[in-house]
mmCIF file of C-alpha atoms and ligand atoms in Angstrom:
data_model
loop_
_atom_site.group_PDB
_atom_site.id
_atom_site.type_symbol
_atom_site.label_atom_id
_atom_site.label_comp_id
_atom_site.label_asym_id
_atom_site.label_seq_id
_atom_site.Cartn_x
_atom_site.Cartn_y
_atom_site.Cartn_z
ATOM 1 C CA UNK A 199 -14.850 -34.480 -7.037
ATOM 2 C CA UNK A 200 -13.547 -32.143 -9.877
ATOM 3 C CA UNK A 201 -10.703 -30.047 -8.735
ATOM 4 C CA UNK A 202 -11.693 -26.657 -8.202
ATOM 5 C CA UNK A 203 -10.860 -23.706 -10.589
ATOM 6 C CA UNK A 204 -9.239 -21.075 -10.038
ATOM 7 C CA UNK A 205 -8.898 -17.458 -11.746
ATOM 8 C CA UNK A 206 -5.503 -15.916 -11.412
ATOM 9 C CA UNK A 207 -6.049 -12.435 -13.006
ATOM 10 C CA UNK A 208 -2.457 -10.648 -13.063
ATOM 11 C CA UNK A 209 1.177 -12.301 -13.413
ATOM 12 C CA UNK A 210 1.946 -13.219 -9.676
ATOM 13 C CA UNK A 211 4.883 -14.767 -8.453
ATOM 14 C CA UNK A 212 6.030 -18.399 -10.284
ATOM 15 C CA UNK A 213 5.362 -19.923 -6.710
ATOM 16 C CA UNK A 214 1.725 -19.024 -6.734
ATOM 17 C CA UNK A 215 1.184 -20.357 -10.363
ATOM 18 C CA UNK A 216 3.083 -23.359 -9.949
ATOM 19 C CA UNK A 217 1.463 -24.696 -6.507
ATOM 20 C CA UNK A 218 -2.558 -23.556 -7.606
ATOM 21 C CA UNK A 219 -2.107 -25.032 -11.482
ATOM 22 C CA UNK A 220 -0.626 -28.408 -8.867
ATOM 23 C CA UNK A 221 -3.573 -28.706 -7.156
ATOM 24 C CA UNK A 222 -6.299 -26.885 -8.860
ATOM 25 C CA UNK A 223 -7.214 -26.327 -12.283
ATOM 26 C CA UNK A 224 -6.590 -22.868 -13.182
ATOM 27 C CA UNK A 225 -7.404 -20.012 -15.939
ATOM 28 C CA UNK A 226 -5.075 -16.904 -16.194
ATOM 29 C CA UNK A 227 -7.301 -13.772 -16.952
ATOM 30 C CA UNK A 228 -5.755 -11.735 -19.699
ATOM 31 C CA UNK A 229 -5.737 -7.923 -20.193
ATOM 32 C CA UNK A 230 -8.189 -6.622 -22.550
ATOM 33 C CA UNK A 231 -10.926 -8.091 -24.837
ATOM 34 C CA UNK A 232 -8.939 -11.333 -24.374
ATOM 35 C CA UNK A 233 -10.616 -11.832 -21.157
ATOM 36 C CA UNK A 234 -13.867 -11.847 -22.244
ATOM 37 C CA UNK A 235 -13.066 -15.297 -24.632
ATOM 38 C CA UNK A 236 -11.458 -16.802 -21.402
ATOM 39 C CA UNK A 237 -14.748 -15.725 -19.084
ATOM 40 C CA UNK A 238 -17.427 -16.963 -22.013
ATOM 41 C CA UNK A 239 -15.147 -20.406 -21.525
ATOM 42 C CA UNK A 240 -14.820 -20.540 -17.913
ATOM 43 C CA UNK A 241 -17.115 -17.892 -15.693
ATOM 44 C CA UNK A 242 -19.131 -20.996 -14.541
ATOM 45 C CA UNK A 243 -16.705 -23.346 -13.094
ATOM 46 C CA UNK A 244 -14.904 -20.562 -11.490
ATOM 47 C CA UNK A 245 -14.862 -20.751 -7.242
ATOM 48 C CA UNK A 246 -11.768 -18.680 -6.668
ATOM 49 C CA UNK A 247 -9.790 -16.090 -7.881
ATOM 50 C CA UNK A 248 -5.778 -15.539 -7.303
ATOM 51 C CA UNK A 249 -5.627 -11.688 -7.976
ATOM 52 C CA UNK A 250 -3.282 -9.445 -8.876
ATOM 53 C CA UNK A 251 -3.387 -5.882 -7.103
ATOM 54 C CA UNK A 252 -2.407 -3.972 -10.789
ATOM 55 C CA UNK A 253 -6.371 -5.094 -11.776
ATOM 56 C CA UNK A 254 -9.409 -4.186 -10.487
ATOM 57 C CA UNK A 255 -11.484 -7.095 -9.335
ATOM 58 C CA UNK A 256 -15.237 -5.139 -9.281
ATOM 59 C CA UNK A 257 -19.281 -6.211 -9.298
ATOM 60 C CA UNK A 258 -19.201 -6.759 -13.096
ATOM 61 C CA UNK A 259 -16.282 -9.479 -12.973
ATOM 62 C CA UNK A 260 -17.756 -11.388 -9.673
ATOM 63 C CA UNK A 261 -21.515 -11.004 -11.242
ATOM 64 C CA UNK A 262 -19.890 -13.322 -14.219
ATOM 65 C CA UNK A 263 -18.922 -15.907 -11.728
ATOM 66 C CA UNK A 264 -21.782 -17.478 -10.256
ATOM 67 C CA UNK A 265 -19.840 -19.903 -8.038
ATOM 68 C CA UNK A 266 -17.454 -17.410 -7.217
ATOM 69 C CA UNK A 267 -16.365 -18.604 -3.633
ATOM 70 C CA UNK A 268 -13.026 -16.476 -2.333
ATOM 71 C CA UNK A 269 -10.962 -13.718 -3.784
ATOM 72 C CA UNK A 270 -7.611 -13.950 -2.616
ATOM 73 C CA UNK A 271 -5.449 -11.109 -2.771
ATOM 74 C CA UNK A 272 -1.907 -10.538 -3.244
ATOM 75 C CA UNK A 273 -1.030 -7.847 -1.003
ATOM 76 C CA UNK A 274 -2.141 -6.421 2.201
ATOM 77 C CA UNK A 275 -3.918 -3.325 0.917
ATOM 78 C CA UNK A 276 -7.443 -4.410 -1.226
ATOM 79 C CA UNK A 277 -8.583 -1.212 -2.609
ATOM 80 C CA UNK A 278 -8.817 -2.896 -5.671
ATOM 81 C CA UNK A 279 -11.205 -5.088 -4.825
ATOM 82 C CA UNK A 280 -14.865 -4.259 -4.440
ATOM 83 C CA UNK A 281 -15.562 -5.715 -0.624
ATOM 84 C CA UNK A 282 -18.929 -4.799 -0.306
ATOM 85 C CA UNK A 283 -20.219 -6.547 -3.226
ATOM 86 C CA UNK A 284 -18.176 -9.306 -2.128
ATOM 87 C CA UNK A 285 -19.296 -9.060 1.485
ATOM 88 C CA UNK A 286 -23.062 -8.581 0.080
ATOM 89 C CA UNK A 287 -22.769 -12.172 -2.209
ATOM 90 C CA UNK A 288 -21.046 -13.998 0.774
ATOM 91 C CA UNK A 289 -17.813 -14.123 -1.019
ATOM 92 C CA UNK A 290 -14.721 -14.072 1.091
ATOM 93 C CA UNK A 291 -11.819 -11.807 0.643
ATOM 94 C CA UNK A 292 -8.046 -12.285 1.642
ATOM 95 C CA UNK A 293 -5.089 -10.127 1.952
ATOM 96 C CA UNK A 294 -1.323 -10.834 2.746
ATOM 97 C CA UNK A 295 -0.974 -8.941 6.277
ATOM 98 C CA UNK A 296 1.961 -9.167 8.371
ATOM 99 C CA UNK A 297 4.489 -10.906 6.701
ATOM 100 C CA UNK A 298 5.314 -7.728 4.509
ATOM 101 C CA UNK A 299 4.940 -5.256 7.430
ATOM 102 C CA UNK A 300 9.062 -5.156 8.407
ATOM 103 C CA UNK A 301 9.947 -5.191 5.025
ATOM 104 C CA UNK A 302 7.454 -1.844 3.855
ATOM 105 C CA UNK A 303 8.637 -0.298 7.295
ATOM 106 C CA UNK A 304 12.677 -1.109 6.368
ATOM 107 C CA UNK A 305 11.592 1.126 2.851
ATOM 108 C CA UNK A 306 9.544 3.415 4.695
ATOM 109 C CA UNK A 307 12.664 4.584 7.081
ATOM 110 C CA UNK A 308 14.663 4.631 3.631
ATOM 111 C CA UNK A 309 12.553 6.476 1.771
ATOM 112 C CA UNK A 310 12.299 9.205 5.010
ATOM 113 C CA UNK A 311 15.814 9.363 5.319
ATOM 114 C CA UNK A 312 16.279 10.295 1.215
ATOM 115 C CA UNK A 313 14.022 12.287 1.298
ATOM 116 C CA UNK A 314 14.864 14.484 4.478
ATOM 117 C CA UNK A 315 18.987 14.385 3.482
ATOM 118 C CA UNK A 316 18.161 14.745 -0.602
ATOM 119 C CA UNK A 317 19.984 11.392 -1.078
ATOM 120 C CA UNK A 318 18.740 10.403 -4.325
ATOM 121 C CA UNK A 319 19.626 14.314 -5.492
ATOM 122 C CA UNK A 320 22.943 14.068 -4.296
ATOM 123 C CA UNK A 321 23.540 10.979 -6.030
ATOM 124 C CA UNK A 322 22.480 12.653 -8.954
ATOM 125 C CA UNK A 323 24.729 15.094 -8.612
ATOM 126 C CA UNK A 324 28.266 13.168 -7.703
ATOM 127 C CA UNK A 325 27.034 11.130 -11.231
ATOM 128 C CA UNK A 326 26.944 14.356 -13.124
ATOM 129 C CA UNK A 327 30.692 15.176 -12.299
ATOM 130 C CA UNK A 328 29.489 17.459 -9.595
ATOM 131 C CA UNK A 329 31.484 16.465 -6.869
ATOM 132 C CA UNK A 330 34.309 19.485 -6.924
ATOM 133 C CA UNK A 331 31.653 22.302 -6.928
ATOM 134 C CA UNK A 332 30.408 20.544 -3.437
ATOM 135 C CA UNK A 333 26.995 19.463 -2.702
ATOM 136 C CA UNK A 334 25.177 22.168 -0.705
ATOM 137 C CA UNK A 335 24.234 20.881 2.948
ATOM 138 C CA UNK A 336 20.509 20.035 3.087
ATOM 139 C CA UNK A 337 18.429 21.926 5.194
ATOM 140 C CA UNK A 338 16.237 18.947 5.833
ATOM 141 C CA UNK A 339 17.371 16.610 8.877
ATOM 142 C CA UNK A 340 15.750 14.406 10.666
ATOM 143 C CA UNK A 341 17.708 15.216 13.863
ATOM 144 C CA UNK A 342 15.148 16.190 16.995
ATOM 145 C CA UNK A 343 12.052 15.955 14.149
ATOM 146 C CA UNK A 344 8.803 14.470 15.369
ATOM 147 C CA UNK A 345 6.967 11.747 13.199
ATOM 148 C CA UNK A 346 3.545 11.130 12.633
ATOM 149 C CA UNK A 347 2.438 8.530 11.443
ATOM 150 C CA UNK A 348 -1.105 8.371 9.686
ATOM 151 C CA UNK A 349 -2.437 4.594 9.987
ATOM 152 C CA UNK A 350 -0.332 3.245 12.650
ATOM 153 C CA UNK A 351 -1.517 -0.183 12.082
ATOM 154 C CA UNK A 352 0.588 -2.913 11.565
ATOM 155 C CA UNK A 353 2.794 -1.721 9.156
ATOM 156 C CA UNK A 354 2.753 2.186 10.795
ATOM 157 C CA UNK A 355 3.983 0.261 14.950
ATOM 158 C CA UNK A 356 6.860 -1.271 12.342
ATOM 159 C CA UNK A 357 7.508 2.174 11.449
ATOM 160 C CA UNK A 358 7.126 4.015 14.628
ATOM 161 C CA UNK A 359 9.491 1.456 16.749
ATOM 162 C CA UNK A 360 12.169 1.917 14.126
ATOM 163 C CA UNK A 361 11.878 5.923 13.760
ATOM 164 C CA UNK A 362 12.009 5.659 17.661
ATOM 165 C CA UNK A 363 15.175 3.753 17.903
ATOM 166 C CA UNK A 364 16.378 6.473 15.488
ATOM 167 C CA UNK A 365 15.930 9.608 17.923
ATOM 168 C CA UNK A 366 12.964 10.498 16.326
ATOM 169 C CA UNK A 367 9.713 11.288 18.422
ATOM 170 C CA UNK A 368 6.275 10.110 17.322
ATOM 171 C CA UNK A 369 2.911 10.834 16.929
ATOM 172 C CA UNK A 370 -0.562 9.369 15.125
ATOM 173 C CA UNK A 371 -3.557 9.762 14.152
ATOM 174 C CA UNK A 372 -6.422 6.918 13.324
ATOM 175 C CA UNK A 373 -9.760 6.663 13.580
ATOM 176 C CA UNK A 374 -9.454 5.099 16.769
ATOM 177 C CA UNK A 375 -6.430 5.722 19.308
ATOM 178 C CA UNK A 376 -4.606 2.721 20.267
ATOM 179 C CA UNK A 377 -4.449 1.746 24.036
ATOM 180 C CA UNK A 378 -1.264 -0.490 23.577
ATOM 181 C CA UNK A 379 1.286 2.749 22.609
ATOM 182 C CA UNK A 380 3.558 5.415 24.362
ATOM 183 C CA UNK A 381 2.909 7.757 21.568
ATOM 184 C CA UNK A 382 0.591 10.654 21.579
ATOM 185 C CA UNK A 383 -2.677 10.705 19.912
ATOM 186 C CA UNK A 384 -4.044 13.094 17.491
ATOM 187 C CA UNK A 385 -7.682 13.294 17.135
ATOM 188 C CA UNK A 386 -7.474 14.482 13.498
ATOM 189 C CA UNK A 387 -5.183 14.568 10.642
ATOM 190 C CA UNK A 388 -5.057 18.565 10.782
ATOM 191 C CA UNK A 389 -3.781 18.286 14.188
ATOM 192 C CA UNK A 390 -1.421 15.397 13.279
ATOM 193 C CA UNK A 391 0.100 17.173 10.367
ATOM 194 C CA UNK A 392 0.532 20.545 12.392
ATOM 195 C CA UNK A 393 2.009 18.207 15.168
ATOM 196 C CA UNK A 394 4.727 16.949 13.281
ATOM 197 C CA UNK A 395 7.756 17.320 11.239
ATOM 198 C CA UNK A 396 7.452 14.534 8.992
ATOM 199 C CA UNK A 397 3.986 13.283 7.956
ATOM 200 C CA UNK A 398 4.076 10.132 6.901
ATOM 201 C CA UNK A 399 1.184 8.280 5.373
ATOM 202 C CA UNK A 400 0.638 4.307 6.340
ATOM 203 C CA UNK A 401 -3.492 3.518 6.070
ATOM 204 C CA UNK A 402 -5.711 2.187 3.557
ATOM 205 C CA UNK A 403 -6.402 3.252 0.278
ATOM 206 C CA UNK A 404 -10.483 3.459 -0.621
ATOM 207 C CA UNK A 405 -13.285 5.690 -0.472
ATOM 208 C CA UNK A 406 -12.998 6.187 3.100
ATOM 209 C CA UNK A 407 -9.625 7.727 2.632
ATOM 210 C CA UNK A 408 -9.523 8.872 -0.670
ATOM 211 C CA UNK A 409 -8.302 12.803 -0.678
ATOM 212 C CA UNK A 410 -8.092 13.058 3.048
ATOM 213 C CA UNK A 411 -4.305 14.271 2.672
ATOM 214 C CA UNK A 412 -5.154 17.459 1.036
ATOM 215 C CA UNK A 413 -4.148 21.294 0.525
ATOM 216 C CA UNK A 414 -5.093 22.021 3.620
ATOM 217 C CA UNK A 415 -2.849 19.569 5.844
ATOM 218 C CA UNK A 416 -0.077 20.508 3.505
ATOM 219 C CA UNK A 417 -0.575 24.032 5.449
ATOM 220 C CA UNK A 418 -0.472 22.473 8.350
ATOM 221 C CA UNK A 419 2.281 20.685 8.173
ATOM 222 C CA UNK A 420 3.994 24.240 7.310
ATOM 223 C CA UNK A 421 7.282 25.356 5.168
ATOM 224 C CA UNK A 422 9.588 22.775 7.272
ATOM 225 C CA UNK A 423 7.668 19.730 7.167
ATOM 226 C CA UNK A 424 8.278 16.481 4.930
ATOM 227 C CA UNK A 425 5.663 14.247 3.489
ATOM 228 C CA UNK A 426 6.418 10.853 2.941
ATOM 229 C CA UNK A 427 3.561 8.291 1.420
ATOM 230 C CA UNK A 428 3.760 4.781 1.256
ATOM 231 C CA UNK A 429 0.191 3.810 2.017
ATOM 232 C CA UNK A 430 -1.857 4.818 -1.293
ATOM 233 C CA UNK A 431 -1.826 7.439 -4.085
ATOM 234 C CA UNK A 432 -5.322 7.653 -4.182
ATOM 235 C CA UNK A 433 -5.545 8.724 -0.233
ATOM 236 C CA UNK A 434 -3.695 12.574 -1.332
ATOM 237 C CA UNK A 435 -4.973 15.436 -3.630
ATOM 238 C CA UNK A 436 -2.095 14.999 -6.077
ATOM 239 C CA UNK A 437 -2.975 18.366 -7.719
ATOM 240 C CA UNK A 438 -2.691 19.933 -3.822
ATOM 241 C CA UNK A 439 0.755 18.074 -3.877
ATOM 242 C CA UNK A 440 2.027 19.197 -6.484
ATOM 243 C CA UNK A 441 0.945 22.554 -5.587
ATOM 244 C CA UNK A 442 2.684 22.333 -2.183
ATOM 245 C CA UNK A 443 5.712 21.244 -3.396
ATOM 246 C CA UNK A 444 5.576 23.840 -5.963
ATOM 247 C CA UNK A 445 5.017 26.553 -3.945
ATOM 248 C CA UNK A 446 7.258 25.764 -1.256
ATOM 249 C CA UNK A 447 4.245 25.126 1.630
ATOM 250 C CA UNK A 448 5.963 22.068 2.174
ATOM 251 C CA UNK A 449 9.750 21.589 2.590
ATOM 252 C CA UNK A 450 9.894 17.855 0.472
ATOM 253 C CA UNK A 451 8.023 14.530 -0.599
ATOM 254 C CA UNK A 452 8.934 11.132 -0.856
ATOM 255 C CA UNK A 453 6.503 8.876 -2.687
ATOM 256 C CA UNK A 454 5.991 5.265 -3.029
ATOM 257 C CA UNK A 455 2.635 5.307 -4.348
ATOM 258 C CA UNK A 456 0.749 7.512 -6.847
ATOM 259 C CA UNK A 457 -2.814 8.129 -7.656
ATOM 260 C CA UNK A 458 -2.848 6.708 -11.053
ATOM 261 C CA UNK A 459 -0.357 4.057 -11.116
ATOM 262 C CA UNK A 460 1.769 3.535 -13.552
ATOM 263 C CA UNK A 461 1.232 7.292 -13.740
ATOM 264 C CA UNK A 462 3.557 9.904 -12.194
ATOM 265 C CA UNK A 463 2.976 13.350 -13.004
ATOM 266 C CA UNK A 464 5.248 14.946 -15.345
ATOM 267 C CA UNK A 465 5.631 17.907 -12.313
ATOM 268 C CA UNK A 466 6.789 15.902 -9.859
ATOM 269 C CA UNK A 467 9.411 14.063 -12.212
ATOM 270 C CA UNK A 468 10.792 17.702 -12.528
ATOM 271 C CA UNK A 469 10.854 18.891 -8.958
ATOM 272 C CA UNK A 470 14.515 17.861 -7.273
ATOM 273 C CA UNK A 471 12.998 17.957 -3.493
ATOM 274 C CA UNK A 472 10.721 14.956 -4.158
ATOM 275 C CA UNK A 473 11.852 11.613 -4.654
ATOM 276 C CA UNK A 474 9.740 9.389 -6.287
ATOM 277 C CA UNK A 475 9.919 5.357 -5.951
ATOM 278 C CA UNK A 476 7.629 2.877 -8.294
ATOM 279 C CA UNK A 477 5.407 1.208 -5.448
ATOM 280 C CA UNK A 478 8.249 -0.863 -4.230
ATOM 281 C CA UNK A 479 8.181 -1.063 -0.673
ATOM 282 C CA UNK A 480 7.295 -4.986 -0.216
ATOM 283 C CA UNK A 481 9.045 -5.531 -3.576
ATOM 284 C CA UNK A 482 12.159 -8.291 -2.335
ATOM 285 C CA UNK A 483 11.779 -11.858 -3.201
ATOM 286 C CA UNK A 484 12.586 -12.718 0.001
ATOM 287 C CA UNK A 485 9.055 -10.224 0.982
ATOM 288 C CA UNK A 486 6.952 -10.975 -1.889
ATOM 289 C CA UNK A 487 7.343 -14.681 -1.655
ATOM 290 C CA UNK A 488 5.865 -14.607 1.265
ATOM 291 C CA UNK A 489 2.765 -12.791 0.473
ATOM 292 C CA UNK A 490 2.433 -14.843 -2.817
ATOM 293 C CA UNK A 491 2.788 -18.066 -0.423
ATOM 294 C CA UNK A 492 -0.213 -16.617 1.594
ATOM 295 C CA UNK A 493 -2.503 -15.928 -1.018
ATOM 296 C CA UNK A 494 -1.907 -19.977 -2.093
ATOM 297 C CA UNK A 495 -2.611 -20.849 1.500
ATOM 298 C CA UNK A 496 -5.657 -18.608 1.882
ATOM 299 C CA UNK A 497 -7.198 -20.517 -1.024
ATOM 300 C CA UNK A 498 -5.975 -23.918 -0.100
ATOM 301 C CA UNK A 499 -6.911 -23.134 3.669
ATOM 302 C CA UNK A 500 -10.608 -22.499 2.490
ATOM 303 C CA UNK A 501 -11.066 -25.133 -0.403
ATOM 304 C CA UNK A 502 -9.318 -28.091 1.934
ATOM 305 C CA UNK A 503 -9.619 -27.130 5.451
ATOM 306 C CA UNK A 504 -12.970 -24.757 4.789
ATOM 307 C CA UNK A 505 -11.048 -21.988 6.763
ATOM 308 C CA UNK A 506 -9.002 -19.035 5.068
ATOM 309 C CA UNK A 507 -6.578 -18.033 6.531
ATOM 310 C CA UNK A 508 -6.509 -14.276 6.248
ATOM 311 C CA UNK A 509 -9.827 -12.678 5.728
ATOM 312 C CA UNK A 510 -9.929 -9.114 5.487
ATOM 313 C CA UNK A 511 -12.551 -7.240 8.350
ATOM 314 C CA UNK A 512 -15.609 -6.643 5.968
ATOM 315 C CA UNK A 513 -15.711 -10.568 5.440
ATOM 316 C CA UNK A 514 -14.836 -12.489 8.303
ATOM 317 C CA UNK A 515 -14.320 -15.884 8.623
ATOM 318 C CA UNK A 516 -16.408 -17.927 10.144
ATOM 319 C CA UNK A 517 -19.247 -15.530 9.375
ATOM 320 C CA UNK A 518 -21.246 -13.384 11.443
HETATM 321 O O1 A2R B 868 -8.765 4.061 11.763
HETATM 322 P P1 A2R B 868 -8.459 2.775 12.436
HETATM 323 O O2 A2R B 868 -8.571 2.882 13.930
HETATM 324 O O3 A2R B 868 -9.161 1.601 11.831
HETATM 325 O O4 A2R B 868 -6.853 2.543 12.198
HETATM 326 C C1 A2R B 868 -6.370 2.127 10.936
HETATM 327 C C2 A2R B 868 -5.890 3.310 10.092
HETATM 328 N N1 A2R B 868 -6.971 3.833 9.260
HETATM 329 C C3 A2R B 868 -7.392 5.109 9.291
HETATM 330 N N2 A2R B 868 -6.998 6.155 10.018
HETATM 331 C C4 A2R B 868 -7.662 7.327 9.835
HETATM 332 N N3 A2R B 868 -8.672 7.479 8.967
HETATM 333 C C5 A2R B 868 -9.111 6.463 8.209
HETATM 334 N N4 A2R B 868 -10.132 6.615 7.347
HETATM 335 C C6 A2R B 868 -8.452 5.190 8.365
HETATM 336 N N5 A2R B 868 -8.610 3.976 7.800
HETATM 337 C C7 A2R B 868 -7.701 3.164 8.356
HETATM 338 O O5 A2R B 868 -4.859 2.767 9.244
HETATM 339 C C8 A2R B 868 -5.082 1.335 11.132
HETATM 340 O O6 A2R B 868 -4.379 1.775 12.246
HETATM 341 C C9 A2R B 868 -4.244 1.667 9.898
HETATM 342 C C10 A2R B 868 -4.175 0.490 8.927
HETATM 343 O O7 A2R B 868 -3.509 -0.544 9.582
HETATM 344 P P2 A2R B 868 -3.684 -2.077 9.189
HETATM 345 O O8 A2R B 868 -5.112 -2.366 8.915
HETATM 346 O O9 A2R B 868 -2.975 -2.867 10.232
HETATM 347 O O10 A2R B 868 -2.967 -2.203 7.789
HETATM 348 P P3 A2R B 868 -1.395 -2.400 7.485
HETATM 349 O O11 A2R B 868 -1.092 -3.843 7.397
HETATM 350 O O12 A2R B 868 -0.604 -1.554 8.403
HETATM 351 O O13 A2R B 868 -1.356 -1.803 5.997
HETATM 352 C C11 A2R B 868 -1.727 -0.441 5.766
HETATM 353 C C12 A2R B 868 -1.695 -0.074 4.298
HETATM 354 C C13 A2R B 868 -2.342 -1.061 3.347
HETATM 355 O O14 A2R B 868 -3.740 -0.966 3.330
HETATM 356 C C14 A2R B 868 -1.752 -0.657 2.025
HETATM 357 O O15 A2R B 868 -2.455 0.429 1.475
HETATM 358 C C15 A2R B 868 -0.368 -0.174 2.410
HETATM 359 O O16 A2R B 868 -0.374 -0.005 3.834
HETATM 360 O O17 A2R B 868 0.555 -1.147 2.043
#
């Protein structure tokens, strides 16, 4: 039997390349017009795909690959991916759940806590030669503040257990209310946002969130309130952001993930009560090792054992 091939279409970690080009024969996908001379050579022969989350993995691409098989993913969120399609032409998709969940949580709690007590500005500051003149006290604390947490899901419960053990109080909102919590349950995000102190954002990316967090729960969540986003950039009205920030209807931001990646709006670079992180929340060796040893285990799980390990909802393994 000819080994199968594989399609890794992004630089992934060295363990991923190293154990698929061991046991399978595989094609890296480069950017551009490139990638057209490696899919004329090899669209055929190709029955999985290692991908990258930085590239878009849509209809056109799998339509090229007739024996396209499994897409494995390297992270947890797949918004980059189009499922349907896959779902529709019986092509399984993986993700990397779970094993990043404490470590996005850990920069979650970070990113809350420099936002709320301006750590990053202060820094800023004591580097400028400030110190003397005396860094103002911040009016943000997260002292007897309620959090809620939008997508408490496996990475939002890592969140909420830690923001508990911090003093803080906690609420949610998904589309479905969880019978396994203490916390309350809002029934929408307007109520959630004008629930809470701190809004913080921890679902899915995609069409069925896309914009939800928008001018209108920045009212909500009123002239005291913090929003804090490390789900997806694409599930906020950056413009209504930027306007809220602007305008003082919100007290602060702190962002992990932007709508247009690498892409950070010049107006939020020059705003001091928003601090801005490059979508690094799983990003330790230690965390993305892990998910890169998933993704390899996905696809060997499904072209040894016939099972992956780690199918995402819309395509589950075995099928319905
Ligand atoms: O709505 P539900 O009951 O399916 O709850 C999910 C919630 N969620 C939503 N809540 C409100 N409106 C929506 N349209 C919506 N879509 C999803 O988000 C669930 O509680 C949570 C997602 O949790 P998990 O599927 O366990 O994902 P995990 O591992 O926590 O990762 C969340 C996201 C990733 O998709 C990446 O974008 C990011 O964190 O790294």
């Amino acid at each position: 039997m000819p080994k199968p091939e594989i399609l890794i279409t992004g630089s992934l970690m060295p363990l991923v390349h190293e154990q698929l080009s061991a046991a399978y024969t595989t094609h890296s996908l480069p950017a551009g017009d490139a990638a057209d001379d490696v899919l004329n050579a090899v669209a055929d022969e190709i029955r999985g795909i290692a991908g990258s989350p930085a590239r878009g993995i849509g209809a056109n691409l799998m339509d090229r690959l007739p024996r396209l098989e499994i897409i494995a993913n390297y992270g947890v969120g797949y918004d980059n991916i189009d499922v349907p399609h896959a779902a529709a032409r019986n092509i399984i998709v993986t993700n990397t759940p779970d094993v990043l969940s404490e470590e996005v949580a850990d920069a979650a709690i970070g990113l809350m806590i420099m936002t709320a007590r301006e750590l990053s500005a202060a820094e800023r500051w004591l580097r400028a030669g400030k110190w003397k003149k005396g860094y103002p006290l911040t009016r943000g604390t997260l002292r007897g503040k309620r959090l809620g947490i939008f997508g408490l899901g496996r990475i939002g419960r890592a969140i909420a257990v830690r923001a508990q053990a911090m003093g803080m109080e906690i609420c949610y909102h998904n589309r479905t209310r969880v019978r396994d919590v203490p916390y309350p349950y809002c029934s929408s995000l307007r109520e959630l946002a004008s629930h809470c102190d701190v809004l913080l954002c921890a679902a899915p990316g995609g069409e069925a969130t896309r914009g939800l967090i928008n001018a209108e729960i920045f009212q909500a969540l009123g002239a005291e309130g913090i929003f804090i986003n490390i789900g997806r950039g694409t599930t906020v009205d950056e413009p209504a952001l930027v306007a809220a920030l602007q305008d003082r209807t919100i007290m602060a931001a702190g962002l992990d993930v932007f709508e247009n990646e690498p892409h950070v709006p010049q107006e939020l670079m020059d705003m001091d009560h928003v601090v801005l992180l490059p979508h690094m929340a799983s990003a330790s060796v230690h965390t993305r090792n892990a998910m890169a040893q998933l993704l390899v285990d996905n696809l060997i799980g499904w072209f040894e054992n016939g099972a992956p390990l780690t199918p995402v909802a819309e395509t589950p393994w075995p099928r319905k």
